[in-house]
Short mmCIF file of C-alpha atoms and ligand atoms in Angstrom, two decimals:
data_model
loop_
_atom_site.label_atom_id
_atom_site.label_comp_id
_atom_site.label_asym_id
_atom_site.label_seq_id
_atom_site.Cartn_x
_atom_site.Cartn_y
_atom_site.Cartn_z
CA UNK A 1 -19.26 31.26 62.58
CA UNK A 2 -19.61 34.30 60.49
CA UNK A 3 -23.22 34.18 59.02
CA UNK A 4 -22.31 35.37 55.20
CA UNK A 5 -19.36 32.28 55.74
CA UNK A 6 -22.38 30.00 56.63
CA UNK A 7 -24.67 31.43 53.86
CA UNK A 8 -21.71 30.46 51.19
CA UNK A 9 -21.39 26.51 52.90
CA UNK A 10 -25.15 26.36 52.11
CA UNK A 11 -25.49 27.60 48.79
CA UNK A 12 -22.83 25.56 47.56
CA UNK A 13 -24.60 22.51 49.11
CA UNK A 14 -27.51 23.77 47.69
CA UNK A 15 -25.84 24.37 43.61
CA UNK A 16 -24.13 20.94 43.97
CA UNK A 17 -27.42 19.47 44.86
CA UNK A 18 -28.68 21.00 41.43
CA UNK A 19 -25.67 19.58 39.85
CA UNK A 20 -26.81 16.08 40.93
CA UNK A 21 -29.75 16.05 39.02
CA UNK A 22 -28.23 16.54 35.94
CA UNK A 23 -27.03 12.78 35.69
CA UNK A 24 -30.59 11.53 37.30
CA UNK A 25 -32.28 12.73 34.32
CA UNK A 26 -29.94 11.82 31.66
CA UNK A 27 -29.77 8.41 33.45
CA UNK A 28 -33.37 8.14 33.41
CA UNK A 29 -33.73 9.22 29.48
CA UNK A 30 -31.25 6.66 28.65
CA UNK A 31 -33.09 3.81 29.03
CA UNK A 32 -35.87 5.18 26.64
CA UNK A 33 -33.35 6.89 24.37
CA UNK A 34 -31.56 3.31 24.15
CA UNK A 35 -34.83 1.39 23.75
CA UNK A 36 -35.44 3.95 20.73
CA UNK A 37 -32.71 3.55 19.33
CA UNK A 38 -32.92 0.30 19.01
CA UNK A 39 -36.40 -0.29 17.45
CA UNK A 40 -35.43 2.24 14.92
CA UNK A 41 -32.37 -0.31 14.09
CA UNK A 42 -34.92 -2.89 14.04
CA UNK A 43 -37.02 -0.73 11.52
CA UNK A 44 -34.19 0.34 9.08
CA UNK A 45 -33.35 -3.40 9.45
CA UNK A 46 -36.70 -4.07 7.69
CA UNK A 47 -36.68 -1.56 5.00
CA UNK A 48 -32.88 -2.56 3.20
CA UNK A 49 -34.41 -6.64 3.23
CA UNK A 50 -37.17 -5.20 1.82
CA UNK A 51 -35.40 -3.58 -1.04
CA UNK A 52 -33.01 -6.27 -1.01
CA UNK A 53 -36.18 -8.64 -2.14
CA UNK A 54 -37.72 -6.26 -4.26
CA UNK A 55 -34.22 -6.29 -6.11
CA UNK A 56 -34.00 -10.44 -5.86
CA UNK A 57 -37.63 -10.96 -7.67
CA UNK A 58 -36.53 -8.38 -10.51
CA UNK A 59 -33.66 -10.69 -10.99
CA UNK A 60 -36.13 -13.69 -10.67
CA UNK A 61 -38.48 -12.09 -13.35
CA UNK A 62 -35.36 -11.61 -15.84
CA UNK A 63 -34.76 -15.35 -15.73
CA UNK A 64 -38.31 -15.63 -16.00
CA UNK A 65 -38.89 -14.00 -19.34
CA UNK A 66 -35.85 -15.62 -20.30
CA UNK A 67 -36.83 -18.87 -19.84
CA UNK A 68 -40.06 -18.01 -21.45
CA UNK A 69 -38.07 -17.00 -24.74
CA UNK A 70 -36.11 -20.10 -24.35
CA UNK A 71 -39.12 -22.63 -24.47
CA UNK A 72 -40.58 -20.19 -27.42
CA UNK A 73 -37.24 -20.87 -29.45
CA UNK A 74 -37.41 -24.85 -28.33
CA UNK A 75 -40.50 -24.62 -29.95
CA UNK A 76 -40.08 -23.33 -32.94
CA UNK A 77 -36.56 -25.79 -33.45
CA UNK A 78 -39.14 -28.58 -32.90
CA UNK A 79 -41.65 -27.74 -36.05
CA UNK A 80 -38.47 -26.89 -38.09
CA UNK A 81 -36.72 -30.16 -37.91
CA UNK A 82 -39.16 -31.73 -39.71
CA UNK A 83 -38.79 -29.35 -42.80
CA UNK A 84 -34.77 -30.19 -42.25
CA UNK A 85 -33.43 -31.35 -46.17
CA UNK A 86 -29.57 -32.06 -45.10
CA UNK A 87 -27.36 -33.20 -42.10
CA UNK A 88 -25.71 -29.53 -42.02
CA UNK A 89 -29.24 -27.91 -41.14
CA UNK A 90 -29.90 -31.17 -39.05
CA UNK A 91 -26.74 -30.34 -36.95
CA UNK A 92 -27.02 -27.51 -36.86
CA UNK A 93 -30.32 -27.03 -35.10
CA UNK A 94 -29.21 -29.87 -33.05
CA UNK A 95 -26.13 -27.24 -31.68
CA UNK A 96 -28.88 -24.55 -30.98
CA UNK A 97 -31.23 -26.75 -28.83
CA UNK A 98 -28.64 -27.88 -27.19
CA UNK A 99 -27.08 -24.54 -26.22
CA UNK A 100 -30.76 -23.29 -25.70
CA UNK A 101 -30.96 -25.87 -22.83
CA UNK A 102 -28.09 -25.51 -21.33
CA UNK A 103 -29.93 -21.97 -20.76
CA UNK A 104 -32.71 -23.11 -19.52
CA UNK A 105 -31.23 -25.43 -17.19
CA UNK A 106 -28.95 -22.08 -15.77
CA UNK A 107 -32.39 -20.30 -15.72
CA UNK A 108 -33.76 -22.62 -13.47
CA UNK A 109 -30.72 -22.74 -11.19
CA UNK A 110 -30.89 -19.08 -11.25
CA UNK A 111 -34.39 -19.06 -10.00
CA UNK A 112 -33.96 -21.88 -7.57
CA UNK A 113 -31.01 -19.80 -5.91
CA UNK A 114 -32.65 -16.83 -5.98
CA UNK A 115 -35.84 -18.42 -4.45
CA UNK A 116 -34.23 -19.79 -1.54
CA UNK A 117 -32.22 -15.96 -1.22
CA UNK A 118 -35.81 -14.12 -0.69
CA UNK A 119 -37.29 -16.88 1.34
CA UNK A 120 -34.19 -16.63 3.66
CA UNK A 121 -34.74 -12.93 3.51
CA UNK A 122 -38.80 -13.04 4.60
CA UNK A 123 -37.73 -15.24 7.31
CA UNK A 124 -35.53 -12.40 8.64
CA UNK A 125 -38.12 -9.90 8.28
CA UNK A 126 -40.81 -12.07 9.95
CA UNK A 127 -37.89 -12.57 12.61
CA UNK A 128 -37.87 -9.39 12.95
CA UNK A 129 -41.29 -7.61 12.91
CA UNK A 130 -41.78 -9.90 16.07
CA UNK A 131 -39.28 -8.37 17.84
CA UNK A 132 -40.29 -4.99 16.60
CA UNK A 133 -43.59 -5.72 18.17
CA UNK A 134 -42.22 -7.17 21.63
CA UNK A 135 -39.95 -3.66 21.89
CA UNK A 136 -42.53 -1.59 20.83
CA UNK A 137 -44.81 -2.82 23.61
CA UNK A 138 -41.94 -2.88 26.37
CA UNK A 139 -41.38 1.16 24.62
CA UNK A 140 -44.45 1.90 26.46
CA UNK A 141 -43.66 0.60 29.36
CA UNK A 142 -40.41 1.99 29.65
CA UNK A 143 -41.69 5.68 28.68
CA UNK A 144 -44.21 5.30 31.44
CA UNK A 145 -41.61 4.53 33.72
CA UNK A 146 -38.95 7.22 32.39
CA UNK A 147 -42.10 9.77 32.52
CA UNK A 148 -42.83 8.96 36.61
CA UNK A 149 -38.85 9.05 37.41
CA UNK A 150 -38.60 12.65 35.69
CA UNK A 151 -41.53 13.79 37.65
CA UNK A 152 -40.09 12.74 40.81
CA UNK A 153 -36.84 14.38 40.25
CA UNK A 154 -38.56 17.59 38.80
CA UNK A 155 -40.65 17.66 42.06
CA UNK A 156 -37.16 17.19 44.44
CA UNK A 157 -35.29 19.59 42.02
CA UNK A 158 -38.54 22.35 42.48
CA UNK A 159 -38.15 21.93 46.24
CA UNK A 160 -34.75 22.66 46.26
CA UNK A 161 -34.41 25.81 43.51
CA UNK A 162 -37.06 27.52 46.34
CA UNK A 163 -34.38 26.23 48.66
CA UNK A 164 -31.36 28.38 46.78
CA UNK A 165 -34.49 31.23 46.02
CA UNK A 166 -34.78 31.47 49.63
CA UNK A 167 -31.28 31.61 50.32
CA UNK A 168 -30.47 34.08 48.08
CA UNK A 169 -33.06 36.55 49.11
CA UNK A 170 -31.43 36.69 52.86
CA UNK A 171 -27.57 36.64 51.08
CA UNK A 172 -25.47 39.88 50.72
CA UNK A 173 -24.82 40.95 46.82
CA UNK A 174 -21.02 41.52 47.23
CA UNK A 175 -20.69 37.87 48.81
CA UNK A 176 -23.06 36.46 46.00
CA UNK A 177 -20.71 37.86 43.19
CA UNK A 178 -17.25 36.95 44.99
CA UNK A 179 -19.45 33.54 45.31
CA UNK A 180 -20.46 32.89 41.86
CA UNK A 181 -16.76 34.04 40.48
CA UNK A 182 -15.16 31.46 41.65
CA UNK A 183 -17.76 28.75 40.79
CA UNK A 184 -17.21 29.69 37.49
CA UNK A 185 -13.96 27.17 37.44
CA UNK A 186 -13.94 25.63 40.79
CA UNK A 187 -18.20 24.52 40.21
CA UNK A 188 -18.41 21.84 43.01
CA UNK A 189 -15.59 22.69 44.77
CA UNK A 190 -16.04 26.11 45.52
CA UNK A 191 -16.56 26.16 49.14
CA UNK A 192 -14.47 23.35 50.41
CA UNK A 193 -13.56 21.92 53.98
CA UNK A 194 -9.50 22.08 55.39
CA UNK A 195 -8.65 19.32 56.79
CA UNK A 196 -5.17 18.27 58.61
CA UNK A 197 -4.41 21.78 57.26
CA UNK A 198 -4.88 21.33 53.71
CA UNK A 199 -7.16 23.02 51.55
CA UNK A 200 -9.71 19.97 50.07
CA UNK A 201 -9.75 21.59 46.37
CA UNK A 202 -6.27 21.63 45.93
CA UNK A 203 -4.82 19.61 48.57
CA UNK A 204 -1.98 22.06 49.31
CA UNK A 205 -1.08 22.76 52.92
CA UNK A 206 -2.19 26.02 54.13
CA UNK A 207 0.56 28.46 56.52
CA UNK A 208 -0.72 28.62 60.15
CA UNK A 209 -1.71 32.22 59.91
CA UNK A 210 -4.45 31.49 57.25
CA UNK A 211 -5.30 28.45 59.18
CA UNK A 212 -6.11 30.04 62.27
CA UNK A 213 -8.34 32.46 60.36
CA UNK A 214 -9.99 29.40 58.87
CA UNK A 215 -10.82 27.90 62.56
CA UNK A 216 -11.64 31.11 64.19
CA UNK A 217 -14.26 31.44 60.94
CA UNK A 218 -15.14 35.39 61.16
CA UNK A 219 -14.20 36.00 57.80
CA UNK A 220 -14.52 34.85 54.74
CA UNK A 221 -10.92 33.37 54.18
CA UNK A 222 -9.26 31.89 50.60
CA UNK A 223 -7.29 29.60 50.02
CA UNK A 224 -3.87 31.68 49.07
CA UNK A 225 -3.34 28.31 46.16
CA UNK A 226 -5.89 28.03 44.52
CA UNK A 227 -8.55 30.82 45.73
CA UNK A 228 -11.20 28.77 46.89
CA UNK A 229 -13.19 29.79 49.96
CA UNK A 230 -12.40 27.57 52.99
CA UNK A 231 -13.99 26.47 56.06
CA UNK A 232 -13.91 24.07 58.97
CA UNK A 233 -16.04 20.99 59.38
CA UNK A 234 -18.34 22.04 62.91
CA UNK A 235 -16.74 20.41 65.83
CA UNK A 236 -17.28 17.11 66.38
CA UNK A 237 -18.41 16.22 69.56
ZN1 ZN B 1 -6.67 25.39 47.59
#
Protein backbone atom coordinates (compact mmCIF):
# COMPACT_ATOMS: atom_id res chain seq x y z
CA UNK A 1 0.00 0.00 0.00
CA UNK A 2 1.06 3.48 -0.73
CA UNK A 3 2.85 4.74 2.51
CA UNK A 4 1.23 8.50 2.60
CA UNK A 5 -2.34 6.17 2.07
CA UNK A 6 -1.17 4.23 5.22
CA UNK A 7 0.01 7.41 7.11
CA UNK A 8 -3.76 8.90 6.55
CA UNK A 9 -5.50 5.21 7.96
CA UNK A 10 -3.33 5.91 11.05
CA UNK A 11 -3.84 9.34 11.83
CA UNK A 12 -7.39 9.07 11.56
CA UNK A 13 -7.24 6.11 14.03
CA UNK A 14 -5.12 8.10 15.93
CA UNK A 15 -7.72 11.71 15.93
CA UNK A 16 -10.72 9.36 16.54
CA UNK A 17 -8.89 7.92 19.43
CA UNK A 18 -8.64 11.64 20.76
CA UNK A 19 -12.23 11.99 20.01
CA UNK A 20 -12.98 9.13 22.45
CA UNK A 21 -11.80 10.77 25.32
CA UNK A 22 -13.92 13.51 25.10
CA UNK A 23 -17.02 11.50 26.51
CA UNK A 24 -14.56 9.60 29.19
CA UNK A 25 -14.02 12.78 30.85
CA UNK A 26 -17.33 14.33 30.69
CA UNK A 27 -18.62 10.89 31.87
CA UNK A 28 -16.29 10.90 34.64
CA UNK A 29 -17.15 14.74 35.76
CA UNK A 30 -20.70 13.84 35.77
CA UNK A 31 -20.89 11.96 38.61
CA UNK A 32 -19.23 14.80 40.72
CA UNK A 33 -20.99 17.55 38.78
CA UNK A 34 -24.38 15.58 39.64
CA UNK A 35 -23.39 14.92 43.27
CA UNK A 36 -22.83 18.89 43.36
CA UNK A 37 -25.56 19.69 42.16
CA UNK A 38 -27.42 18.08 44.32
CA UNK A 39 -26.03 19.14 47.76
CA UNK A 40 -26.36 22.63 46.55
CA UNK A 41 -30.31 21.72 46.14
CA UNK A 42 -30.05 20.36 49.50
CA UNK A 43 -28.46 23.73 50.71
CA UNK A 44 -30.88 26.24 48.97
CA UNK A 45 -33.44 23.74 50.39
CA UNK A 46 -32.28 24.91 53.86
CA UNK A 47 -32.03 28.56 53.42
CA UNK A 48 -36.03 29.30 51.94
CA UNK A 49 -37.29 26.98 55.40
CA UNK A 50 -35.17 29.06 57.09
CA UNK A 51 -36.73 32.26 55.96
CA UNK A 52 -39.91 30.59 55.79
CA UNK A 53 -39.57 30.25 59.87
CA UNK A 54 -38.08 33.41 60.41
CA UNK A 55 -41.33 34.78 58.60
CA UNK A 56 -43.75 32.16 60.75
CA UNK A 57 -42.33 33.48 64.36
CA UNK A 58 -42.86 37.23 63.15
CA UNK A 59 -46.38 36.19 62.59
CA UNK A 60 -46.25 34.28 66.00
CA UNK A 61 -44.88 37.48 67.78
CA UNK A 62 -47.85 39.67 66.20
CA UNK A 63 -50.37 37.39 67.89
CA UNK A 64 -48.19 37.59 70.72
CA UNK A 65 -48.32 41.26 71.46
CA UNK A 66 -51.78 41.00 70.57
CA UNK A 67 -52.75 38.78 72.98
CA UNK A 68 -50.74 40.71 75.42
CA UNK A 69 -52.98 43.89 74.65
CA UNK A 70 -55.94 41.71 74.89
CA UNK A 71 -55.36 40.46 78.57
CA UNK A 72 -54.25 44.33 79.32
CA UNK A 73 -57.84 45.46 78.08
CA UNK A 74 -59.52 42.25 80.09
CA UNK A 75 -57.95 43.83 82.80
CA UNK A 76 -58.82 46.98 82.88
CA UNK A 77 -62.89 45.85 81.97
CA UNK A 78 -62.46 43.88 85.23
CA UNK A 79 -61.62 47.03 87.74
CA UNK A 80 -64.23 49.06 85.74
CA UNK A 81 -67.24 46.95 86.31
CA UNK A 82 -67.23 47.61 89.66
CA UNK A 83 -67.49 51.48 89.18
CA UNK A 84 -70.51 50.40 86.56
CA UNK A 85 -73.82 52.87 87.76
CA UNK A 86 -76.43 51.44 84.98
CA UNK A 87 -77.30 48.26 82.90
CA UNK A 88 -76.30 50.26 79.56
CA UNK A 89 -72.54 50.61 80.83
CA UNK A 90 -73.04 47.05 82.40
CA UNK A 91 -73.83 45.70 78.85
CA UNK A 92 -71.97 47.28 77.37
CA UNK A 93 -68.63 46.24 78.81
CA UNK A 94 -70.13 42.89 78.88
CA UNK A 95 -70.16 43.17 74.61
CA UNK A 96 -66.40 44.27 74.77
CA UNK A 97 -65.10 41.33 76.92
CA UNK A 98 -66.82 39.24 75.09
CA UNK A 99 -65.56 40.33 71.66
CA UNK A 100 -62.06 40.77 73.39
CA UNK A 101 -62.15 36.94 73.95
CA UNK A 102 -63.26 35.82 71.10
CA UNK A 103 -59.72 37.47 70.15
CA UNK A 104 -57.89 35.91 72.35
CA UNK A 105 -59.23 32.61 71.75
CA UNK A 106 -58.26 33.31 67.62
CA UNK A 107 -54.84 34.43 69.05
CA UNK A 108 -54.23 31.31 70.53
CA UNK A 109 -55.41 29.26 67.55
CA UNK A 110 -53.22 31.43 65.57
CA UNK A 111 -50.24 30.56 67.60
CA UNK A 112 -51.08 26.94 68.01
CA UNK A 113 -51.20 26.67 64.05
CA UNK A 114 -48.39 28.51 63.53
CA UNK A 115 -46.43 26.46 66.17
CA UNK A 116 -47.05 23.24 64.71
CA UNK A 117 -46.10 25.12 60.91
CA UNK A 118 -42.34 25.89 62.23
CA UNK A 119 -42.00 22.69 64.13
CA UNK A 120 -42.98 20.83 60.87
CA UNK A 121 -40.54 23.12 59.18
CA UNK A 122 -37.33 22.32 61.76
CA UNK A 123 -38.14 18.80 61.24
CA UNK A 124 -37.45 19.28 57.50
CA UNK A 125 -34.38 21.11 58.05
CA UNK A 126 -33.03 18.60 60.62
CA UNK A 127 -34.17 16.02 57.79
CA UNK A 128 -32.21 17.59 55.81
CA UNK A 129 -28.84 18.78 57.25
CA UNK A 130 -28.43 14.90 57.74
CA UNK A 131 -28.50 14.25 54.37
CA UNK A 132 -26.41 17.25 53.61
CA UNK A 133 -23.85 15.68 55.82
CA UNK A 134 -24.12 11.97 54.36
CA UNK A 135 -23.56 13.70 50.60
CA UNK A 136 -21.06 15.86 51.65
CA UNK A 137 -18.97 12.97 52.96
CA UNK A 138 -19.78 10.58 49.88
CA UNK A 139 -18.61 14.32 47.80
CA UNK A 140 -15.26 13.37 48.88
CA UNK A 141 -15.27 10.23 47.96
CA UNK A 142 -16.60 10.67 44.71
CA UNK A 143 -14.02 13.65 43.85
CA UNK A 144 -11.29 11.27 44.85
CA UNK A 145 -12.52 8.87 42.55
CA UNK A 146 -13.41 11.41 39.58
CA UNK A 147 -9.71 12.90 40.32
CA UNK A 148 -7.88 9.13 39.77
CA UNK A 149 -10.22 8.38 36.54
CA UNK A 150 -9.09 11.85 34.93
CA UNK A 151 -5.55 11.03 35.64
CA UNK A 152 -5.76 7.79 34.01
CA UNK A 153 -7.31 9.07 30.92
CA UNK A 154 -4.92 12.18 30.85
CA UNK A 155 -2.00 9.64 31.08
CA UNK A 156 -3.64 7.30 27.94
CA UNK A 157 -4.62 10.59 26.12
CA UNK A 158 -0.59 11.94 26.68
CA UNK A 159 0.55 8.62 25.22
CA UNK A 160 -1.37 8.89 22.33
CA UNK A 161 -1.01 12.95 21.31
CA UNK A 162 3.04 11.73 21.15
CA UNK A 163 1.47 8.99 19.09
CA UNK A 164 -0.21 11.65 16.37
CA UNK A 165 3.26 14.04 17.27
CA UNK A 166 5.18 11.24 15.97
CA UNK A 167 3.13 10.64 13.11
CA UNK A 168 3.00 13.86 11.94
CA UNK A 169 6.67 14.55 11.98
CA UNK A 170 7.26 11.51 9.30
CA UNK A 171 3.79 12.79 7.23
CA UNK A 172 4.03 14.88 3.97
CA UNK A 173 2.48 18.65 4.36
CA UNK A 174 0.36 18.50 1.13
CA UNK A 175 -1.27 15.09 2.41
CA UNK A 176 -1.67 16.65 6.00
CA UNK A 177 -3.72 19.67 4.56
CA UNK A 178 -5.85 17.54 1.92
CA UNK A 179 -6.15 15.40 5.36
CA UNK A 180 -7.33 17.86 7.77
CA UNK A 181 -9.84 19.51 4.96
CA UNK A 182 -11.91 17.01 4.86
CA UNK A 183 -12.04 16.24 8.63
CA UNK A 184 -13.33 19.45 8.93
CA UNK A 185 -17.05 17.91 8.07
CA UNK A 186 -16.47 14.29 7.68
CA UNK A 187 -14.41 14.28 11.61
CA UNK A 188 -14.58 10.46 12.26
CA UNK A 189 -15.27 9.41 9.08
CA UNK A 190 -12.67 10.80 7.13
CA UNK A 191 -10.69 7.89 6.10
CA UNK A 192 -13.19 5.16 5.74
CA UNK A 193 -13.07 1.39 4.57
CA UNK A 194 -15.17 0.17 1.01
CA UNK A 195 -16.73 -2.60 1.46
CA UNK A 196 -18.93 -4.81 -1.13
CA UNK A 197 -18.04 -1.71 -3.19
CA UNK A 198 -19.54 0.94 -1.25
CA UNK A 199 -17.94 3.76 0.24
CA UNK A 200 -18.57 3.29 4.40
CA UNK A 201 -19.23 7.25 4.89
CA UNK A 202 -21.81 7.50 2.52
CA UNK A 203 -22.82 4.13 1.65
CA UNK A 204 -23.05 4.84 -2.10
CA UNK A 205 -21.69 2.27 -4.52
CA UNK A 206 -18.52 3.21 -6.07
CA UNK A 207 -17.98 2.57 -10.37
CA UNK A 208 -15.40 -0.25 -10.92
CA UNK A 209 -12.76 2.07 -12.20
CA UNK A 210 -12.46 3.92 -8.80
CA UNK A 211 -12.76 0.62 -7.15
CA UNK A 212 -9.93 -0.95 -8.66
CA UNK A 213 -7.84 2.09 -7.73
CA UNK A 214 -9.11 1.60 -4.20
CA UNK A 215 -7.77 -2.25 -4.14
CA UNK A 216 -4.65 -1.69 -6.02
CA UNK A 217 -4.08 1.26 -3.09
CA UNK A 218 -1.11 3.40 -4.84
CA UNK A 219 -2.88 6.45 -4.59
CA UNK A 220 -4.66 8.29 -2.53
CA UNK A 221 -8.25 7.75 -4.06
CA UNK A 222 -11.82 9.75 -3.04
CA UNK A 223 -14.74 8.82 -2.91
CA UNK A 224 -16.34 10.68 -6.22
CA UNK A 225 -19.92 11.07 -3.54
CA UNK A 226 -19.03 12.34 -0.92
CA UNK A 227 -15.05 13.07 -1.09
CA UNK A 228 -13.89 11.04 1.58
CA UNK A 229 -10.58 9.20 1.26
CA UNK A 230 -11.07 5.41 0.82
CA UNK A 231 -9.25 2.34 1.44
CA UNK A 232 -9.41 -1.42 1.67
CA UNK A 233 -9.52 -3.46 4.85
CA UNK A 234 -5.77 -5.64 4.56
CA UNK A 235 -6.53 -9.02 3.24
CA UNK A 236 -7.81 -11.37 5.33
CA UNK A 237 -6.14 -14.43 5.46
ZN1 LIG B 1 -18.65 8.34 0.00
Amino acid sequence: MNNHLQQLIDLSIVDKDIDAFEPQIEEANYNYEAALAKTQSIESDIENLTTEIKDEELKKSKNELHLAELSQKLEENSKKSGEIKTEREMKSLQLEEEIAKEQVTFANEEIARLEKIIEAKKEQIEVAESSLKELTAKLESVKADVDAKLENINKARQEVFVAKEKLLGTMNQKGLAFYQKIRRWAKNTTVVVVEDQACMGCHMVIGDKVYADVIKGEDITTCPHCGRILYMKAHEE
